[in-house]
Amino acid sequence: MTKEKSRHHHGNLQAALVEAGISIIRADGLEALSLRKCAAMAGVSHAAPAHHFGNLDGLKQAIAQEAFARFTQFMRSHADAGDDTPRARLHGICLGYLAFARAEPALYAMIFCYTPNTPPADKGPNDIARDRTRGPAYQLLRETCAPFVPAGTDPVVIETQVWSLVHGFALLCQHGRLGPEPPSDETVLAMLDRIG
Amino acid sequence: MTKEKSRHHHGNLQAALVEAGISIIRADGLEALSLRKCAAMAGVSHAAPAHHFGNLDGLKQAIAQEAFARFTQFMRSHADAGDDTPRARLHGICLGYLAFARAEPALYAMIFCYTPNTPPADKGPNDIARDRTRGPAYQLLRETCAPFVPAGTDPVVIETQVWSLVHGFALLCQHGRLGPEPPSDETVLAMLDRIG
DNA sequence: GCCGAATCTTGACAGTGTAAACTTGACACT
DNA sequence: AGTGTCAAGTTTACACTGTCAAGATTCGGC
């Protein structure tokens, strides 16, 4: 027999709602996101999402978490693309960062607004604790930046500088603050090379 | 006679609504902003704001414009604070930037999301056109960065690098991505000095 | 004094989040 | 089979929001 459509127990409503939310955000922006529209798009009653996410903010956090997962994978694949030199890896990860921000502006912005931070509040300020509090992508950034840390300087300074530069550039581009057509990726790489 | 309270013609409703909106955003964030709450806070009927701003987005733009005005003035005062050396001016403007972003996180974020850009679409890519399309504060940034532009490199690269770095750092701090207590201002100045 | 235009009010409607009570299906246990 | 329990969705209801249309009031120029 074919799978009967039971009125209850959607199967994987949680994922379906997140997917619906992503498509709504992609089409009409974050402001257009609503619990009821996601419910309708998933073919479910309007109050169902609240059972899974509590409230609208919960849904946004779930969407942001999914977006973060895609973002890290996207960036990691870009890091492995070019040569195996440290510089090629740094360029790759940053170009991936910018490409994702350009391709998915709304999702990218959500990652930083609706993803929880400092979850476990670990003890010492060691590397592992930093990775946890700064998000799943920080380990990749740290490894990539390591070869460019001059002797005697705190690695955090370099990591923070690279991250701030790329993040700020991505957002300024996204909001059109860098002119109608933004600077080329080569400009970013040139800025990057001025650091290391 | 004392000024009679006339039911119509509030006097300066436009400004009052913007002020109400700012206080709401300061207290409960951008999400809590609503036309009706601003109207109530200004002692006016619920549909009055639409007459001045068209819709909610119009009000947001007006608030962002006011926020932008305060931001530029704030930053300009910081630029004139220290010594008259180029480096002191650069440090001053960046510290002002960060101080404003820390003091008024919601207003700072609004500036980049709701302020229109590229208004006149000027002809040549000269300095004046750049100032117009990139916002009123760009002239200040350009003047401050000028002494640090090495011979033979495009000034835009330096300006963009400084702006991206400070903007990205401010937002990463704001969202707690740089740890529970963010790096000190000296760290930012150190990063800045690595550029010039 | 008068008339148009600007300013604000009132009333209404659709869409939204959210809470409560209810219905249905799945599963374990006896 | 019968039963209890629990999770998943539905239904109903309410307050709040943006937005529109129509009316009231006041201002400014003539």
PDB file of N, CA, C and O in Angstrom, chain B residues 85-132:
ATOM      1  N   THR B  85      48.112  64.623  15.435  1.00  0.00           N
ATOM      2  CA  THR B  85      48.858  63.769  14.518  1.00  0.00           C
ATOM      3  C   THR B  85      47.891  62.893  13.723  1.00  0.00           C
ATOM      4  O   THR B  85      46.802  62.582  14.210  1.00  0.00           O
ATOM      5  N   PRO B  86      48.297  62.497  12.510  1.00  0.00           N
ATOM      6  CA  PRO B  86      47.411  61.639  11.709  1.00  0.00           C
ATOM      7  C   PRO B  86      47.023  60.358  12.435  1.00  0.00           C
ATOM      8  O   PRO B  86      45.869  59.931  12.398  1.00  0.00           O
ATOM      9  N   ARG B  87      47.980  59.762  13.149  1.00  0.00           N
ATOM     10  CA  ARG B  87      47.663  58.499  13.809  1.00  0.00           C
ATOM     11  C   ARG B  87      46.665  58.703  14.943  1.00  0.00           C
ATOM     12  O   ARG B  87      45.756  57.880  15.141  1.00  0.00           O
ATOM     13  N   ALA B  88      46.823  59.782  15.664  1.00  0.00           N
ATOM     14  CA  ALA B  88      45.884  60.048  16.752  1.00  0.00           C
ATOM     15  C   ALA B  88      44.480  60.276  16.200  1.00  0.00           C
ATOM     16  O   ALA B  88      43.483  59.855  16.800  1.00  0.00           O
ATOM     17  N   ARG B  89      44.411  60.941  15.050  1.00  0.00           N
ATOM     18  CA  ARG B  89      43.094  61.164  14.449  1.00  0.00           C
ATOM     19  C   ARG B  89      42.462  59.843  14.019  1.00  0.00           C
ATOM     20  O   ARG B  89      41.267  59.601  14.240  1.00  0.00           O
ATOM     21  N   LEU B  90      43.258  58.990  13.409  1.00  0.00           N
ATOM     22  CA  LEU B  90      42.738  57.682  12.979  1.00  0.00           C
ATOM     23  C   LEU B  90      42.269  56.868  14.182  1.00  0.00           C
ATOM     24  O   LEU B  90      41.173  56.282  14.168  1.00  0.00           O
ATOM     25  N   HIS B  91      43.098  56.859  15.231  1.00  0.00           N
ATOM     26  CA  HIS B  91      42.697  56.132  16.440  1.00  0.00           C
ATOM     27  C   HIS B  91      41.423  56.720  17.021  1.00  0.00           C
ATOM     28  O   HIS B  91      40.521  55.996  17.446  1.00  0.00           O
ATOM     29  N   GLY B  92      41.356  58.037  17.037  1.00  0.00           N
ATOM     30  CA  GLY B  92      40.190  58.693  17.627  1.00  0.00           C
ATOM     31  C   GLY B  92      38.901  58.342  16.900  1.00  0.00           C
ATOM     32  O   GLY B  92      37.888  58.001  17.511  1.00  0.00           O
ATOM     33  N   ILE B  93      38.954  58.406  15.592  1.00  0.00           N
ATOM     34  CA  ILE B  93      37.732  58.154  14.824  1.00  0.00           C
ATOM     35  C   ILE B  93      37.287  56.709  14.986  1.00  0.00           C
ATOM     36  O   ILE B  93      36.094  56.421  15.113  1.00  0.00           O
ATOM     37  N   CYS B  94      38.239  55.802  15.037  1.00  0.00           N
ATOM     38  CA  CYS B  94      37.874  54.392  15.177  1.00  0.00           C
ATOM     39  C   CYS B  94      37.340  54.104  16.574  1.00  0.00           C
ATOM     40  O   CYS B  94      36.371  53.344  16.747  1.00  0.00           O
ATOM     41  N   LEU B  95      37.956  54.695  17.573  1.00  0.00           N
ATOM     42  CA  LEU B  95      37.437  54.498  18.924  1.00  0.00           C
ATOM     43  C   LEU B  95      36.038  55.086  19.050  1.00  0.00           C
ATOM     44  O   LEU B  95      35.180  54.520  19.745  1.00  0.00           O
ATOM     45  N   GLY B  96      35.812  56.229  18.414  1.00  0.00           N
ATOM     46  CA  GLY B  96      34.477  56.799  18.414  1.00  0.00           C
ATOM     47  C   GLY B  96      33.476  55.866  17.754  1.00  0.00           C
ATOM     48  O   GLY B  96      32.369  55.642  18.264  1.00  0.00           O
ATOM     49  N   TYR B  97      33.880  55.336  16.619  1.00  0.00           N
ATOM     50  CA  TYR B  97      33.049  54.358  15.912  1.00  0.00           C
ATOM     51  C   TYR B  97      32.648  53.223  16.848  1.00  0.00           C
ATOM     52  O   TYR B  97      31.469  52.890  17.001  1.00  0.00           O
ATOM     53  N   LEU B  98      33.646  52.636  17.507  1.00  0.00           N
ATOM     54  CA  LEU B  98      33.370  51.493  18.377  1.00  0.00           C
ATOM     55  C   LEU B  98      32.558  51.895  19.595  1.00  0.00           C
ATOM     56  O   LEU B  98      31.685  51.141  20.050  1.00  0.00           O
ATOM     57  N   ALA B  99      32.837  53.077  20.122  1.00  0.00           N
ATOM     58  CA  ALA B  99      32.108  53.517  21.312  1.00  0.00           C
ATOM     59  C   ALA B  99      30.631  53.700  20.992  1.00  0.00           C
ATOM     60  O   ALA B  99      29.756  53.293  21.771  1.00  0.00           O
ATOM     61  N   PHE B 100      30.338  54.290  19.828  1.00  0.00           N
ATOM     62  CA  PHE B 100      28.933  54.470  19.455  1.00  0.00           C
ATOM     63  C   PHE B 100      28.249  53.125  19.252  1.00  0.00           C
ATOM     64  O   PHE B 100      27.135  52.898  19.727  1.00  0.00           O
ATOM     65  N   ALA B 101      28.945  52.228  18.552  1.00  0.00           N
ATOM     66  CA  ALA B 101      28.350  50.915  18.302  1.00  0.00           C
ATOM     67  C   ALA B 101      28.081  50.186  19.608  1.00  0.00           C
ATOM     68  O   ALA B 101      27.116  49.426  19.718  1.00  0.00           O
ATOM     69  N   ARG B 102      28.928  50.415  20.608  1.00  0.00           N
ATOM     70  CA  ARG B 102      28.736  49.750  21.888  1.00  0.00           C
ATOM     71  C   ARG B 102      27.636  50.414  22.690  1.00  0.00           C
ATOM     72  O   ARG B 102      26.868  49.750  23.381  1.00  0.00           O
ATOM     73  N   ALA B 103      27.550  51.732  22.592  1.00  0.00           N
ATOM     74  CA  ALA B 103      26.563  52.459  23.385  1.00  0.00           C
ATOM     75  C   ALA B 103      25.165  52.346  22.792  1.00  0.00           C
ATOM     76  O   ALA B 103      24.181  52.316  23.531  1.00  0.00           O
ATOM     77  N   GLU B 104      25.072  52.291  21.469  1.00  0.00           N
ATOM     78  CA  GLU B 104      23.762  52.263  20.812  1.00  0.00           C
ATOM     79  C   GLU B 104      23.721  51.140  19.790  1.00  0.00           C
ATOM     80  O   GLU B 104      23.641  51.388  18.581  1.00  0.00           O
ATOM     81  N   PRO B 105      23.733  49.906  20.256  1.00  0.00           N
ATOM     82  CA  PRO B 105      23.844  48.795  19.308  1.00  0.00           C
ATOM     83  C   PRO B 105      22.716  48.772  18.285  1.00  0.00           C
ATOM     84  O   PRO B 105      22.953  48.581  17.095  1.00  0.00           O
ATOM     85  N   ALA B 106      21.494  48.967  18.748  1.00  0.00           N
ATOM     86  CA  ALA B 106      20.359  48.848  17.832  1.00  0.00           C
ATOM     87  C   ALA B 106      20.388  49.983  16.803  1.00  0.00           C
ATOM     88  O   ALA B 106      20.187  49.755  15.613  1.00  0.00           O
ATOM     89  N   LEU B 107      20.650  51.194  17.263  1.00  0.00           N
ATOM     90  CA  LEU B 107      20.703  52.324  16.330  1.00  0.00           C
ATOM     91  C   LEU B 107      21.826  52.126  15.327  1.00  0.00           C
ATOM     92  O   LEU B 107      21.675  52.397  14.132  1.00  0.00           O
ATOM     93  N   TYR B 108      22.976  51.656  15.812  1.00  0.00           N
ATOM     94  CA  TYR B 108      24.110  51.448  14.919  1.00  0.00           C
ATOM     95  C   TYR B 108      23.756  50.446  13.830  1.00  0.00           C
ATOM     96  O   TYR B 108      24.041  50.667  12.646  1.00  0.00           O
ATOM     97  N   ALA B 109      23.099  49.352  14.210  1.00  0.00           N
ATOM     98  CA  ALA B 109      22.740  48.345  13.215  1.00  0.00           C
ATOM     99  C   ALA B 109      21.743  48.901  12.213  1.00  0.00           C
ATOM    100  O   ALA B 109      21.788  48.577  11.023  1.00  0.00           O
ATOM    101  N   MET B 110      20.833  49.748  12.692  1.00  0.00           N
ATOM    102  CA  MET B 110      19.827  50.302  11.793  1.00  0.00           C
ATOM    103  C   MET B 110      20.440  51.157  10.705  1.00  0.00           C
ATOM    104  O   MET B 110      19.946  51.216   9.577  1.00  0.00           O
ATOM    105  N   ILE B 111      21.500  51.864  11.052  1.00  0.00           N
ATOM    106  CA  ILE B 111      22.095  52.786  10.099  1.00  0.00           C
ATOM    107  C   ILE B 111      22.431  52.072   8.798  1.00  0.00           C
ATOM    108  O   ILE B 111      22.199  52.592   7.711  1.00  0.00           O
ATOM    109  N   PHE B 112      22.928  50.861   8.925  1.00  0.00           N
ATOM    110  CA  PHE B 112      23.389  50.164   7.732  1.00  0.00           C
ATOM    111  C   PHE B 112      22.276  49.391   7.036  1.00  0.00           C
ATOM    112  O   PHE B 112      22.448  48.954   5.914  1.00  0.00           O
ATOM    113  N   CYS B 113      21.151  49.216   7.726  1.00  0.00           N
ATOM    114  CA  CYS B 113      20.070  48.455   7.126  1.00  0.00           C
ATOM    115  C   CYS B 113      18.986  49.340   6.527  1.00  0.00           C
ATOM    116  O   CYS B 113      18.315  48.927   5.588  1.00  0.00           O
ATOM    117  N   TYR B 114      18.803  50.533   7.053  1.00  0.00           N
ATOM    118  CA  TYR B 114      17.654  51.337   6.652  1.00  0.00           C
ATOM    119  C   TYR B 114      18.018  52.707   6.112  1.00  0.00           C
ATOM    120  O   TYR B 114      17.154  53.539   5.932  1.00  0.00           O
ATOM    121  N   THR B 115      19.293  52.925   5.916  1.00  0.00           N
ATOM    122  CA  THR B 115      19.680  54.207   5.324  1.00  0.00           C
ATOM    123  C   THR B 115      19.853  54.009   3.828  1.00  0.00           C
ATOM    124  O   THR B 115      20.500  53.062   3.395  1.00  0.00           O
ATOM    125  N   PRO B 116      19.262  54.860   3.026  1.00  0.00           N
ATOM    126  CA  PRO B 116      19.393  54.674   1.584  1.00  0.00           C
ATOM    127  C   PRO B 116      20.815  54.937   1.136  1.00  0.00           C
ATOM    128  O   PRO B 116      21.552  55.696   1.754  1.00  0.00           O
ATOM    129  N   ASN B 117      21.203  54.256   0.083  1.00  0.00           N
ATOM    130  CA  ASN B 117      22.544  54.481  -0.452  1.00  0.00           C
ATOM    131  C   ASN B 117      22.475  54.825  -1.939  1.00  0.00           C
ATOM    132  O   ASN B 117      21.444  54.652  -2.571  1.00  0.00           O
ATOM    133  N   THR B 118      23.560  55.301  -2.454  1.00  0.00           N
ATOM    134  CA  THR B 118      23.659  55.713  -3.859  1.00  0.00           C
ATOM    135  C   THR B 118      22.479  56.578  -4.278  1.00  0.00           C
ATOM    136  O   THR B 118      21.743  56.232  -5.200  1.00  0.00           O
ATOM    137  N   PRO B 119      22.299  57.708  -3.600  1.00  0.00           N
ATOM    138  CA  PRO B 119      21.122  58.510  -3.921  1.00  0.00           C
ATOM    139  C   PRO B 119      21.192  59.169  -5.295  1.00  0.00           C
ATOM    140  O   PRO B 119      20.287  58.987  -6.094  1.00  0.00           O
ATOM    141  N   PRO B 120      22.274  59.921  -5.635  1.00  0.00           N
ATOM    142  CA  PRO B 120      22.189  60.627  -6.897  1.00  0.00           C
ATOM    143  C   PRO B 120      22.817  59.867  -8.055  1.00  0.00           C
ATOM    144  O   PRO B 120      22.632  60.254  -9.192  1.00  0.00           O
ATOM    145  N   ALA B 121      23.546  58.785  -7.771  1.00  0.00           N
ATOM    146  CA  ALA B 121      24.204  58.037  -8.853  1.00  0.00           C
ATOM    147  C   ALA B 121      25.060  58.967  -9.694  1.00  0.00           C
ATOM    148  O   ALA B 121      24.841  59.148 -10.887  1.00  0.00           O
ATOM    149  N   ASP B 122      26.024  59.579  -9.039  1.00  0.00           N
ATOM    150  CA  ASP B 122      26.843  60.573  -9.729  1.00  0.00           C
ATOM    151  C   ASP B 122      27.646  59.952 -10.864  1.00  0.00           C
ATOM    152  O   ASP B 122      27.751  58.739 -10.977  1.00  0.00           O
ATOM    153  N   LYS B 123      28.226  60.809 -11.645  1.00  0.00           N
ATOM    154  CA  LYS B 123      28.873  60.341 -12.882  1.00  0.00           C
ATOM    155  C   LYS B 123      30.202  59.647 -12.599  1.00  0.00           C
ATOM    156  O   LYS B 123      30.274  58.419 -12.550  1.00  0.00           O
ATOM    157  N   GLY B 124      31.258  60.425 -12.486  1.00  0.00           N
ATOM    158  CA  GLY B 124      32.587  59.833 -12.382  1.00  0.00           C
ATOM    159  C   GLY B 124      32.854  59.247 -11.007  1.00  0.00           C
ATOM    160  O   GLY B 124      32.227  59.634 -10.023  1.00  0.00           O
ATOM    161  N   PRO B 125      33.780  58.330 -10.933  1.00  0.00           N
ATOM    162  CA  PRO B 125      34.150  57.742  -9.647  1.00  0.00           C
ATOM    163  C   PRO B 125      35.170  58.602  -8.916  1.00  0.00           C
ATOM    164  O   PRO B 125      36.208  58.118  -8.485  1.00  0.00           O
ATOM    165  N   ASN B 126      34.866  59.869  -8.799  1.00  0.00           N
ATOM    166  CA  ASN B 126      35.789  60.749  -8.076  1.00  0.00           C
ATOM    167  C   ASN B 126      35.481  60.721  -6.579  1.00  0.00           C
ATOM    168  O   ASN B 126      34.563  60.034  -6.123  1.00  0.00           O
ATOM    169  N   ASP B 127      36.226  61.487  -5.829  1.00  0.00           N
ATOM    170  CA  ASP B 127      36.075  61.430  -4.375  1.00  0.00           C
ATOM    171  C   ASP B 127      34.697  61.882  -3.920  1.00  0.00           C
ATOM    172  O   ASP B 127      34.090  61.267  -3.049  1.00  0.00           O
ATOM    173  N   ILE B 128      34.215  62.970  -4.500  1.00  0.00           N
ATOM    174  CA  ILE B 128      32.927  63.501  -4.052  1.00  0.00           C
ATOM    175  C   ILE B 128      31.820  62.476  -4.283  1.00  0.00           C
ATOM    176  O   ILE B 128      30.967  62.248  -3.410  1.00  0.00           O
ATOM    177  N   ALA B 129      31.830  61.861  -5.450  1.00  0.00           N
ATOM    178  CA  ALA B 129      30.798  60.861  -5.730  1.00  0.00           C
ATOM    179  C   ALA B 129      30.868  59.725  -4.724  1.00  0.00           C
ATOM    180  O   ALA B 129      29.842  59.230  -4.261  1.00  0.00           O
ATOM    181  N   ARG B 130      32.089  59.332  -4.397  1.00  0.00           N
ATOM    182  CA  ARG B 130      32.230  58.253  -3.425  1.00  0.00           C
ATOM    183  C   ARG B 130      31.644  58.655  -2.077  1.00  0.00           C
ATOM    184  O   ARG B 130      30.938  57.885  -1.446  1.00  0.00           O
ATOM    185  N   ASP B 131      31.926  59.882  -1.658  1.00  0.00           N
ATOM    186  CA  ASP B 131      31.388  60.342  -0.384  1.00  0.00           C
ATOM    187  C   ASP B 131      29.868  60.248  -0.378  1.00  0.00           C
ATOM    188  O   ASP B 131      29.254  59.842   0.608  1.00  0.00           O
ATOM    189  N   ARG B 132      29.256  60.640  -1.512  1.00  0.00           N
ATOM    190  CA  ARG B 132      27.797  60.642  -1.555  1.00  0.00           C
ATOM    191  C   ARG B 132      27.245  59.222  -1.466  1.00  0.00           C
ATOM    192  O   ARG B 132      26.329  58.946  -0.693  1.00  0.00           O
TER     193      ARG B 132
END
